[in-house]
mmCIF file of C-alpha atoms in Angstrom:
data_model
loop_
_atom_site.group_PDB
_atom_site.id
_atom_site.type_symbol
_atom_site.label_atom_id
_atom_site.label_comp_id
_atom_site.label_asym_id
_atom_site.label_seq_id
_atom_site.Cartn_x
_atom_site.Cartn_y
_atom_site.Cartn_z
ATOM 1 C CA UNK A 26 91.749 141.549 149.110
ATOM 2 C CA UNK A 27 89.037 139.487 150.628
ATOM 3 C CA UNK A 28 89.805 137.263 153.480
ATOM 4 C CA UNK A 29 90.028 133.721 153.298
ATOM 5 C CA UNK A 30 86.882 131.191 153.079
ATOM 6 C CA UNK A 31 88.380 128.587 154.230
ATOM 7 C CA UNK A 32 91.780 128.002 156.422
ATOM 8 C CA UNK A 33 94.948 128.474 154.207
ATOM 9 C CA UNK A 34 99.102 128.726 155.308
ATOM 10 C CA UNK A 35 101.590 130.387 153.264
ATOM 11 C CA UNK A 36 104.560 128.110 152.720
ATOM 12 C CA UNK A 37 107.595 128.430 151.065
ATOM 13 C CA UNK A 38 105.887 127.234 148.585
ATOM 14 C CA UNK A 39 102.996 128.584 148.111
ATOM 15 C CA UNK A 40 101.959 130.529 144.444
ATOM 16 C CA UNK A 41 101.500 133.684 146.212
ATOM 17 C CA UNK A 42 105.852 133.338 147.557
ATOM 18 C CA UNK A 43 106.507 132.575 143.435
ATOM 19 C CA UNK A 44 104.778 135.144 142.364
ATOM 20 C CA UNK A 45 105.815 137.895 144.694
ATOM 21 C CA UNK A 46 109.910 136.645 143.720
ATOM 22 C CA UNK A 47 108.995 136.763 139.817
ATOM 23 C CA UNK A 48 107.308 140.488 140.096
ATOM 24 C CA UNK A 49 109.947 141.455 142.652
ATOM 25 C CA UNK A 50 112.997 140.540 140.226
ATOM 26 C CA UNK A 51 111.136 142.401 137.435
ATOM 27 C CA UNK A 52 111.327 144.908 139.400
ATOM 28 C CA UNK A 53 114.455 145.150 140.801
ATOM 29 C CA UNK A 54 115.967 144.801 137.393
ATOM 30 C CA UNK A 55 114.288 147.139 135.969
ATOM 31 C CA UNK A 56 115.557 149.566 138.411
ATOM 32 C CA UNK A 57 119.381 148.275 138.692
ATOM 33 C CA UNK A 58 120.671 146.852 135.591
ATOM 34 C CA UNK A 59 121.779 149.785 133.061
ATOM 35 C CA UNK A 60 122.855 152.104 135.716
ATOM 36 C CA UNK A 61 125.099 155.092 134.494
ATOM 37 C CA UNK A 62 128.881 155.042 135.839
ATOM 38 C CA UNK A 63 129.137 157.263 139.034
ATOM 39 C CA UNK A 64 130.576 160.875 137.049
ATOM 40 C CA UNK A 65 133.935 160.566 139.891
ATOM 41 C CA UNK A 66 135.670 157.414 139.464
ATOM 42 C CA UNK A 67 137.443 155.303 142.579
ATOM 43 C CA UNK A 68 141.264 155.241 141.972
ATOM 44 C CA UNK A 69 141.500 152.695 139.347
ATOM 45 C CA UNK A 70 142.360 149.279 142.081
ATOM 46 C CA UNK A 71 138.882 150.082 143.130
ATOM 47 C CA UNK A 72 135.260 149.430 141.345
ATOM 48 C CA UNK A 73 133.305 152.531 142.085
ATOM 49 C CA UNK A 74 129.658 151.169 143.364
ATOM 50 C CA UNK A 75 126.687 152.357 140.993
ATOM 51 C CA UNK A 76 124.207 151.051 143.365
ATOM 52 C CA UNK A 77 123.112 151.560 146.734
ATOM 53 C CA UNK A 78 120.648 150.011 149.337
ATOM 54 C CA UNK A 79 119.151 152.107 152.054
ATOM 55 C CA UNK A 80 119.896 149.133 154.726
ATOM 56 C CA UNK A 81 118.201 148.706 158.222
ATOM 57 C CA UNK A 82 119.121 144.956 158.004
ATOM 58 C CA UNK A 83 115.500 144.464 158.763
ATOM 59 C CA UNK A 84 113.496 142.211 156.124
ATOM 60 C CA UNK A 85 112.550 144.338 153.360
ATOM 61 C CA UNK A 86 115.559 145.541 152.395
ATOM 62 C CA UNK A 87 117.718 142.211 153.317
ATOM 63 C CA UNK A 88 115.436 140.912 150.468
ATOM 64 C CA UNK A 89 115.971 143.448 147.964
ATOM 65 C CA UNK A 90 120.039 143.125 148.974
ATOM 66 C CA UNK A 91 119.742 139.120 147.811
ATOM 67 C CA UNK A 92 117.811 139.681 144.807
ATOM 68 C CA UNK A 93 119.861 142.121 143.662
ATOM 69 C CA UNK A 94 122.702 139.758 144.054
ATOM 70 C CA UNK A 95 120.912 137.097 141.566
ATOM 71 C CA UNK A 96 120.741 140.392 139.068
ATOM 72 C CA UNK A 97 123.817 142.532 139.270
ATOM 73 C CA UNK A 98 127.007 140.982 137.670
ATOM 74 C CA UNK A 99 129.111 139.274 140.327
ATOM 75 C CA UNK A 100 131.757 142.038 139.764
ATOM 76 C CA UNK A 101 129.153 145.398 140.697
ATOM 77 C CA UNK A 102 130.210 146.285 144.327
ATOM 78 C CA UNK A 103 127.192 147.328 146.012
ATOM 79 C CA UNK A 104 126.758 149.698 149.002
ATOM 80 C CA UNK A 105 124.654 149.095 152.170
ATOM 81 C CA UNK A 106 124.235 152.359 153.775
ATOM 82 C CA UNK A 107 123.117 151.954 157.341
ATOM 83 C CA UNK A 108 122.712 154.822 159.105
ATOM 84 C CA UNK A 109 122.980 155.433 163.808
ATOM 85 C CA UNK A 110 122.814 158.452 165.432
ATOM 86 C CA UNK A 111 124.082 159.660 169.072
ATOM 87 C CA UNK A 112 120.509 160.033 170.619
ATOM 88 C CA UNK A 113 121.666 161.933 174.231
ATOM 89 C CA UNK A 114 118.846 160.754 175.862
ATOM 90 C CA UNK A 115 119.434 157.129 175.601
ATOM 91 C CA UNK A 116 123.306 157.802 176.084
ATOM 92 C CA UNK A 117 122.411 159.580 179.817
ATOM 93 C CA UNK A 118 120.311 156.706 180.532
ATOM 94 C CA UNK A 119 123.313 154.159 180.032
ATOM 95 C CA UNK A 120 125.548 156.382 181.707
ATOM 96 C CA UNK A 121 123.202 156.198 184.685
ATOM 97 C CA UNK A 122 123.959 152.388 185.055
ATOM 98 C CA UNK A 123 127.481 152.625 185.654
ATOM 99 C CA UNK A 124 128.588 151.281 183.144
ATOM 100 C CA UNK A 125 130.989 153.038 181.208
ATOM 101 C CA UNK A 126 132.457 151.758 177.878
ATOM 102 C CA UNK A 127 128.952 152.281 175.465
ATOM 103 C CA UNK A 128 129.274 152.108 172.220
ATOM 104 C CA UNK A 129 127.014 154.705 171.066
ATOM 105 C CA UNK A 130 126.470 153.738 167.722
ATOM 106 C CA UNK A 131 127.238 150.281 167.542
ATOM 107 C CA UNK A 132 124.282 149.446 170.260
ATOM 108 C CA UNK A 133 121.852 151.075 168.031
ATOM 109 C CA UNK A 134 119.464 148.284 167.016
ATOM 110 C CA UNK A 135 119.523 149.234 163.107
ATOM 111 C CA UNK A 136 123.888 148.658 163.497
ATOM 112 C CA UNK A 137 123.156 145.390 165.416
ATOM 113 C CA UNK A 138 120.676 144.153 162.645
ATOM 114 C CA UNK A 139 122.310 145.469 159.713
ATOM 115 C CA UNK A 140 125.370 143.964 161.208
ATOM 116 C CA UNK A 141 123.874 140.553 161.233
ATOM 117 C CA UNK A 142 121.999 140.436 158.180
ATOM 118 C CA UNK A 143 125.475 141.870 156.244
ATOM 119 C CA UNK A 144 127.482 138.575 157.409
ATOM 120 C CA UNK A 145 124.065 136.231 156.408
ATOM 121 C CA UNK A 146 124.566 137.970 152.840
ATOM 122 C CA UNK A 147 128.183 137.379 152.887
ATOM 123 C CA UNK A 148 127.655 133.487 153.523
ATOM 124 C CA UNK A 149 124.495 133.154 151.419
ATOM 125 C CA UNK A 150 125.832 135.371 148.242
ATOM 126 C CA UNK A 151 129.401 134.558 148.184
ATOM 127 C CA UNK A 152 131.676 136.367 146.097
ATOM 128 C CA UNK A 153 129.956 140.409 145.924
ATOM 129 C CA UNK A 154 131.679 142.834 147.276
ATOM 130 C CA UNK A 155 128.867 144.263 149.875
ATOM 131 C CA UNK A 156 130.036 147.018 151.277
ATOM 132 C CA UNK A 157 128.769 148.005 154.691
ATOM 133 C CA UNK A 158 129.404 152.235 155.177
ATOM 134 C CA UNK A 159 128.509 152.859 158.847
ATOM 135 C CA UNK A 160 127.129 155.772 158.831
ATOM 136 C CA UNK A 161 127.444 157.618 162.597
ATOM 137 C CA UNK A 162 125.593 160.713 163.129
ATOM 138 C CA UNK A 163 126.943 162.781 166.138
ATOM 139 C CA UNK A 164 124.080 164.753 167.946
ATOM 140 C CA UNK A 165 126.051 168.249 167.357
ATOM 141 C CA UNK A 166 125.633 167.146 163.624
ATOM 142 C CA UNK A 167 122.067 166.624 163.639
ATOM 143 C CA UNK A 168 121.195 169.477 165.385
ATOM 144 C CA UNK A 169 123.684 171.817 162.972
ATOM 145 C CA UNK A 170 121.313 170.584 159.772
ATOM 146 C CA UNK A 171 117.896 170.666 162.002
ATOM 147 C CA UNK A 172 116.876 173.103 159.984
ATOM 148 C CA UNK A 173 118.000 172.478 156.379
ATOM 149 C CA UNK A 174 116.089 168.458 157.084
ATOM 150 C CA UNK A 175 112.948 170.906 158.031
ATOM 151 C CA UNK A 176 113.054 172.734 155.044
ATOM 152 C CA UNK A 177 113.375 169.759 152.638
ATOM 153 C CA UNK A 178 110.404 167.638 154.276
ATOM 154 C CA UNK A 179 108.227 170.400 154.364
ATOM 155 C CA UNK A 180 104.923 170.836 154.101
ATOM 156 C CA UNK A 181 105.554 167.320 157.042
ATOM 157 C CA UNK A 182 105.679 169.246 159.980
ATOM 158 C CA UNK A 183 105.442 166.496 162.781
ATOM 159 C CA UNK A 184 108.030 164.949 165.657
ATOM 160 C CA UNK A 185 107.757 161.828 163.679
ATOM 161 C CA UNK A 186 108.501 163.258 160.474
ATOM 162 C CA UNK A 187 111.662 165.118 161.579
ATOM 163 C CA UNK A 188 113.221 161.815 163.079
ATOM 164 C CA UNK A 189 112.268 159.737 159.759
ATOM 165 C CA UNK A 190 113.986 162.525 157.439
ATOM 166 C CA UNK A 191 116.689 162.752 160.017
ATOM 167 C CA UNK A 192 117.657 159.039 158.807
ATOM 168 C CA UNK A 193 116.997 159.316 155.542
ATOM 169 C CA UNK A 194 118.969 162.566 154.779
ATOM 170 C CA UNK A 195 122.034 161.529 156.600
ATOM 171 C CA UNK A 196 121.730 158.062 154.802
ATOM 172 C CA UNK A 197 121.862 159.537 151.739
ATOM 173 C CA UNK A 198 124.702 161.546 152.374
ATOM 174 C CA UNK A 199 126.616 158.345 152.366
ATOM 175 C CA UNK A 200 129.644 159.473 154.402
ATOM 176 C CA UNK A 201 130.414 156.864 157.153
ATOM 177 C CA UNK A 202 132.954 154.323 157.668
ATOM 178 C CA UNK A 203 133.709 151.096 155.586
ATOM 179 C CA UNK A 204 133.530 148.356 158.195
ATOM 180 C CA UNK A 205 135.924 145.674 157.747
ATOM 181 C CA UNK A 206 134.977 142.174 156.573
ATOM 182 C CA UNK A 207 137.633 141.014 159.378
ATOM 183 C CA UNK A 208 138.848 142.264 162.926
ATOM 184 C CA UNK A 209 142.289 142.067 161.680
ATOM 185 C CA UNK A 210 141.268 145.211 159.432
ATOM 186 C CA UNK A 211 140.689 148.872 160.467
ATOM 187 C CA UNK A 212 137.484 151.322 159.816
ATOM 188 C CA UNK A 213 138.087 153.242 156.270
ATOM 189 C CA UNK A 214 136.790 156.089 155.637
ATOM 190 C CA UNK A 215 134.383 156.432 153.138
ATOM 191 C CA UNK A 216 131.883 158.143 150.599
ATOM 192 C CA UNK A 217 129.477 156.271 148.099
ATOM 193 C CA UNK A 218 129.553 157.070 144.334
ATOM 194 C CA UNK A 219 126.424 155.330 143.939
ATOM 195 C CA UNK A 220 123.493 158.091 142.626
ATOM 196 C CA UNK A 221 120.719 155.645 143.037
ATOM 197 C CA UNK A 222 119.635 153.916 146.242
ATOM 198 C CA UNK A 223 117.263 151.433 146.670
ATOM 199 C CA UNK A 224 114.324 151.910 149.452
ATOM 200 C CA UNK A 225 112.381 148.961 150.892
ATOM 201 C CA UNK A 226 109.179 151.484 151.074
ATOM 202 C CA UNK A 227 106.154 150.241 150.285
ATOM 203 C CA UNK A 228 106.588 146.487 151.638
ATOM 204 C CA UNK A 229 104.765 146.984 155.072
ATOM 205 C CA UNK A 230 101.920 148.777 153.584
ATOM 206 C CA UNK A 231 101.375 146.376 150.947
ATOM 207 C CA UNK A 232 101.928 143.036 153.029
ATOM 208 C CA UNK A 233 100.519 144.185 156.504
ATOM 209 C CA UNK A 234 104.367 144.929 158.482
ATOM 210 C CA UNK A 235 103.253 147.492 160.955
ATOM 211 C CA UNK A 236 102.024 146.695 164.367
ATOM 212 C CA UNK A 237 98.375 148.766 164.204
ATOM 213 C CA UNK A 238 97.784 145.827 161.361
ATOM 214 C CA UNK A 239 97.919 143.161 163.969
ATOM 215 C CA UNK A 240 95.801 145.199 166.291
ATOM 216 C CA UNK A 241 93.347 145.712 163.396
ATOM 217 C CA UNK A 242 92.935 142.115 163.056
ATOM 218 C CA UNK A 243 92.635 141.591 166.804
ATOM 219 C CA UNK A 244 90.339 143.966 167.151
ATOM 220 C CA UNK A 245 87.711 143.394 164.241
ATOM 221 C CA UNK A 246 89.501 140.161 162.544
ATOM 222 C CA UNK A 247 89.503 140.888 158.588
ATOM 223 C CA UNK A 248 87.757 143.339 157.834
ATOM 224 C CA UNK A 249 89.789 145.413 160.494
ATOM 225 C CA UNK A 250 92.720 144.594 158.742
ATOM 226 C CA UNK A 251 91.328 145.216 155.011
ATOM 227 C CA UNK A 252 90.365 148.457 156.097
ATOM 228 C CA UNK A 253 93.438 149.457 157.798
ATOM 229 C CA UNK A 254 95.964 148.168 154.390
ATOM 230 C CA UNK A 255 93.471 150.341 151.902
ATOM 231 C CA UNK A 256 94.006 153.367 154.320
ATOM 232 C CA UNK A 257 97.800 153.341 154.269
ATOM 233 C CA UNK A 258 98.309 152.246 150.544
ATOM 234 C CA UNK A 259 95.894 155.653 150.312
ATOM 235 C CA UNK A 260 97.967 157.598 151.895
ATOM 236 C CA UNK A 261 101.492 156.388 150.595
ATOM 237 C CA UNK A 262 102.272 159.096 148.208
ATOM 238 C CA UNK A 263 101.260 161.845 150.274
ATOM 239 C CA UNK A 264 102.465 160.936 153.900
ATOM 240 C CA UNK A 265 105.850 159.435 153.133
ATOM 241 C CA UNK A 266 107.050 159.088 149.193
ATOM 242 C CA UNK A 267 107.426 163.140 148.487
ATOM 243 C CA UNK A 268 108.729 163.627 152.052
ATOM 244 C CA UNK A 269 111.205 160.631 151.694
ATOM 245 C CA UNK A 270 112.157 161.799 147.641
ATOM 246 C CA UNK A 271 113.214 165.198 148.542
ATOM 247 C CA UNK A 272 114.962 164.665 151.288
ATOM 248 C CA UNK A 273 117.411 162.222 149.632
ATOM 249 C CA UNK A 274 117.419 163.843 146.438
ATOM 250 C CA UNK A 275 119.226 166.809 148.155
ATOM 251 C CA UNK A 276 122.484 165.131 147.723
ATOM 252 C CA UNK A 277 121.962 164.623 144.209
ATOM 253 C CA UNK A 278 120.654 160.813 144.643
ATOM 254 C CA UNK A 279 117.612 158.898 142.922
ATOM 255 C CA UNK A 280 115.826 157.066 145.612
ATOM 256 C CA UNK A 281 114.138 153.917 143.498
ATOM 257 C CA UNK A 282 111.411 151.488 145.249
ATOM 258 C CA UNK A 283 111.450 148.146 143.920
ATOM 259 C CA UNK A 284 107.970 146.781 146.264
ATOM 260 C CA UNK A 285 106.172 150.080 144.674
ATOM 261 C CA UNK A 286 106.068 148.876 141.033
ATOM 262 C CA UNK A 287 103.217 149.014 139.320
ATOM 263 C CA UNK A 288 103.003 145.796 138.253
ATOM 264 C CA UNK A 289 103.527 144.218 142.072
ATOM 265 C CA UNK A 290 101.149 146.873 142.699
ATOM 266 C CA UNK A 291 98.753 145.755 140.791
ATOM 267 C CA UNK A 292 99.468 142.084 142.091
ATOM 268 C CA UNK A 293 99.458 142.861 145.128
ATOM 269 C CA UNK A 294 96.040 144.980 145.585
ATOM 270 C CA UNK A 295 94.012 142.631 143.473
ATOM 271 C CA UNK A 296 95.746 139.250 145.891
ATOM 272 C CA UNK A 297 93.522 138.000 148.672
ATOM 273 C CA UNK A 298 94.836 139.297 152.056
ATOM 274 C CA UNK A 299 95.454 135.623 153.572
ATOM 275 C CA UNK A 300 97.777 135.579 150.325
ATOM 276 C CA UNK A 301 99.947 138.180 151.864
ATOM 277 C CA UNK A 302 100.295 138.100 155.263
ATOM 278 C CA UNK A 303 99.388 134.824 158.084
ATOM 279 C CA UNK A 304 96.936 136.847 160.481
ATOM 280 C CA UNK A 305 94.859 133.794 161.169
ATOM 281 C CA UNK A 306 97.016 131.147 159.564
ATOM 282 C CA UNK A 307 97.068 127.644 160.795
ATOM 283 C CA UNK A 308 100.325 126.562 161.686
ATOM 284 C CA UNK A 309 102.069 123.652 160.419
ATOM 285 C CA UNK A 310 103.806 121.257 163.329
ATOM 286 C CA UNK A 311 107.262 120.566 162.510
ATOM 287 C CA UNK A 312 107.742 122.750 160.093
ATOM 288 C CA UNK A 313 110.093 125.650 160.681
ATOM 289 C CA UNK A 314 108.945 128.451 158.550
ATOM 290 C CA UNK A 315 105.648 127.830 160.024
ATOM 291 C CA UNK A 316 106.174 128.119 163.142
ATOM 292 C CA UNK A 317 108.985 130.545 163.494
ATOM 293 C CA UNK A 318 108.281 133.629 161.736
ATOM 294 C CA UNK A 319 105.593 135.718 162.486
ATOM 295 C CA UNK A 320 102.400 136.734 160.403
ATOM 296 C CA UNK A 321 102.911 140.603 159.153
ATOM 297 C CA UNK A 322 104.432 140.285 155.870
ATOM 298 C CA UNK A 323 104.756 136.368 155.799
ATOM 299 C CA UNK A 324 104.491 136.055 152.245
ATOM 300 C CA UNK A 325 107.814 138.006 152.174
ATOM 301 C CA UNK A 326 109.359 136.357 154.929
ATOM 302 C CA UNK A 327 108.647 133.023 153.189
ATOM 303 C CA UNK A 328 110.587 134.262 150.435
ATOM 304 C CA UNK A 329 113.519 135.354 152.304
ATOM 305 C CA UNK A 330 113.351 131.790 154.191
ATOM 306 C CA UNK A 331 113.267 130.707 150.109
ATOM 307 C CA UNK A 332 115.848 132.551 149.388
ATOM 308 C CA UNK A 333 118.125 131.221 152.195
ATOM 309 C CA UNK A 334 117.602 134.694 154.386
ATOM 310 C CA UNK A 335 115.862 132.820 157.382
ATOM 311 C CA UNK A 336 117.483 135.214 160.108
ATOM 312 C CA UNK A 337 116.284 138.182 157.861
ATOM 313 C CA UNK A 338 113.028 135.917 157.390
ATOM 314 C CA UNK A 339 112.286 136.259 161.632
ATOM 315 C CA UNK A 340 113.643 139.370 161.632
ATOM 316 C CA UNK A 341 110.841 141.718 163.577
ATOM 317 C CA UNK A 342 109.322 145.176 162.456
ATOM 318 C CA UNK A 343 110.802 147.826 163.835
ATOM 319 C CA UNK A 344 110.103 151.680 162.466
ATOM 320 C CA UNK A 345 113.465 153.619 161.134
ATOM 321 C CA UNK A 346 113.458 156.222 163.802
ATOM 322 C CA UNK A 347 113.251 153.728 166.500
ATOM 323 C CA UNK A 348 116.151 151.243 164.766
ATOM 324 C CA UNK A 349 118.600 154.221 163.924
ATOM 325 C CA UNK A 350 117.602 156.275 167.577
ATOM 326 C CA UNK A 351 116.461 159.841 166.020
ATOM 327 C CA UNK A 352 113.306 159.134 167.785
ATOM 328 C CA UNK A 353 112.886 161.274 171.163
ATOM 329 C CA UNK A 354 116.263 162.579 171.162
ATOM 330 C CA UNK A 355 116.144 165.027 174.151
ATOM 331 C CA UNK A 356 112.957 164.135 176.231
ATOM 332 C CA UNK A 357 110.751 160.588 175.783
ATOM 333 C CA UNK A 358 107.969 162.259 176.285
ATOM 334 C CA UNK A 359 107.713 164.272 172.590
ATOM 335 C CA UNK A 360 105.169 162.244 170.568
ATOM 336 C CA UNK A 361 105.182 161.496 167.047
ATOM 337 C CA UNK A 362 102.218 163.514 165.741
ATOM 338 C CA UNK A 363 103.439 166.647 167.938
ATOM 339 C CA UNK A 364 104.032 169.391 165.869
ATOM 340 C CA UNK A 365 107.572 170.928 165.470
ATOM 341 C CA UNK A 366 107.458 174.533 167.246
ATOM 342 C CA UNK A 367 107.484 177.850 165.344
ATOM 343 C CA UNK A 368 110.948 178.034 166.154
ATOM 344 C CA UNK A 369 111.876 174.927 164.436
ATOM 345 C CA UNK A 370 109.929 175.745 161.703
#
């Protein structure tokens, strides 16, 4: 992962974009095609969904979403769970401006991205049923399975890790509402059948998505940032991927990660870093890509700009607890790497 000796761009076109799409549909097949029926079928009108996607709207999953599009046959529904919660603290604080008609779950960013980047997949991959379940968590409801999300994440024991499995677990349930595909239409009801979900983990680790990356590279340029990738693809397993698997697998779901592979893996550890992300890239005048999306994870946002996702492809980082508001739910000044009190655990 050595850092470049001379100046280099990532473009659309660039052998590093080609070669993350080829490994990445490996991948994704691999973990999608041959999926057992769901064991209760949908009334016989309706194809039961076998598959689906844990779905922020942010860029690593938006990816998987259109890939999986080029894979599944055109007649495989598949559902995008995407998951708000009622955080009380943010609803006082919009009460406090006077305005009165919130919409508590609609406002929360991962709704308003996952909203967008549904209708880009709907215009770019014509033809699937995607099904969008909006998934609203009420703040009575979270705090009435507090403590069976603490007993699945444990030995995690942090702030941070409660708000993460908060989203995950009630994700995975997969209760929520269908939203319609037109105004016209009302809000259905609705429960997925699908027993394996795809999760975009791994993508920000690998390709340099998380904001202490660019500060690594500001601070001590690429060796900074070398040294900050090798310490979270160190940690991976332990900090989020047996957290993350039992926490889903509670309601009898397969969580599957397409970007942790071990041959994109093994890609991607072995690639130079300028090959994977544009911390010191020279920008190209004129040339949209270029100049519009930013450097964390650019050889991914390339290939969602490829792949006709270029809203998904400018789409900015932002961490699951923030997006779905399970962060800081009673007081903003709790701190990620707090630890949960006795009482709560």
């Amino acid at each position: 992962m050595s850092p470049p000796a001379q100046p280099y761009t990532l473009e659309l076109t660039s052998p590093a974009v080609l070669r993350l799409e080829s490994l990445l549909r490996d991948s994704i097949a691999l973990r999608v095609l041959n999926i057992p029926e769901p064991p209760c079928r949908e009334p016989i009108n309706q194809a039961a969904a076998r598959l689906a996607i844990l779905f922020s709207g942010g860029l690593d999953c938006t990816v998987l979403a259109r890939l999986v599009h080029d894979i599944l046959p055109l007649h495989e529904p598949v559902d995008l769970l995407n998951v708000a919660f009622e955080n009380p603290r943010i609803h006082k604080a919009n009460r406090g401006t006077g305005e009165q008609d919130h919409d508590l779950y609609g406002e929360c960013p991962d709704r308003v991205t996952g909203r967008a980047s549904w209708a880009e997949l709907r215009t770019v991959c014509p033809g699937r049923d995607w099904k969008f379940v909006a998934i609203n968590v009420p703040f009575l409801e979270t705090t009435e399975h507090r403590e069976q999300v603490i007993a699945l994440m444990h030995p995690h024991n942090t702030e941070m890790d409660l708000s993460i499995a908060y989203a995950l677990y009630f994700a995975a349930r997969g209760q929520g509402y269908l939203l319609p595909s037109s105004p016209v239409l009302e809000k259905v009801l609705y429960t997925t059948s699908a027993r394996v979900l795809l999760s975009g983990l791994g993508a920000d680790e690998l390709f340099a998505g998380y904001q202490r990356h660019a500060t690594a590279f500001n601070r001590n340029s690429f060796k900074g940032l070398l040294d900050e990738l090798d310490l979270d693809i160190g940690r991976l397993g332990k900090r989020n991927l047996g957290r993350d698997d039992r926490v889903i697998s509670h309601w009898g779901r397969e969580a599957r990660y397409p970007y942790l592979d071990e041959n994109l893996l093994t890609w991607a550890l072995a690639a130079p870093v300028h090959e994977k992300c544009g911390f010191g890239d020279v920008l190209v005048p004129g040339v949209e890509a270029s100049e519009s999306i930013e450097p964390g994870k650019k050889v991914l946002r390339c290939l969602a700009w490829k792949l006709g996702m270029q809203r998904a492809a400018k789409e900015k980082k932002r961490a699951i607890q923030f997006g779905a508001r399970t962060a800081k739910m009673e007081t903003g000044k709790t701190k990620g790497t707090q630890l949960l009190s006795p009482r709560e655990r």
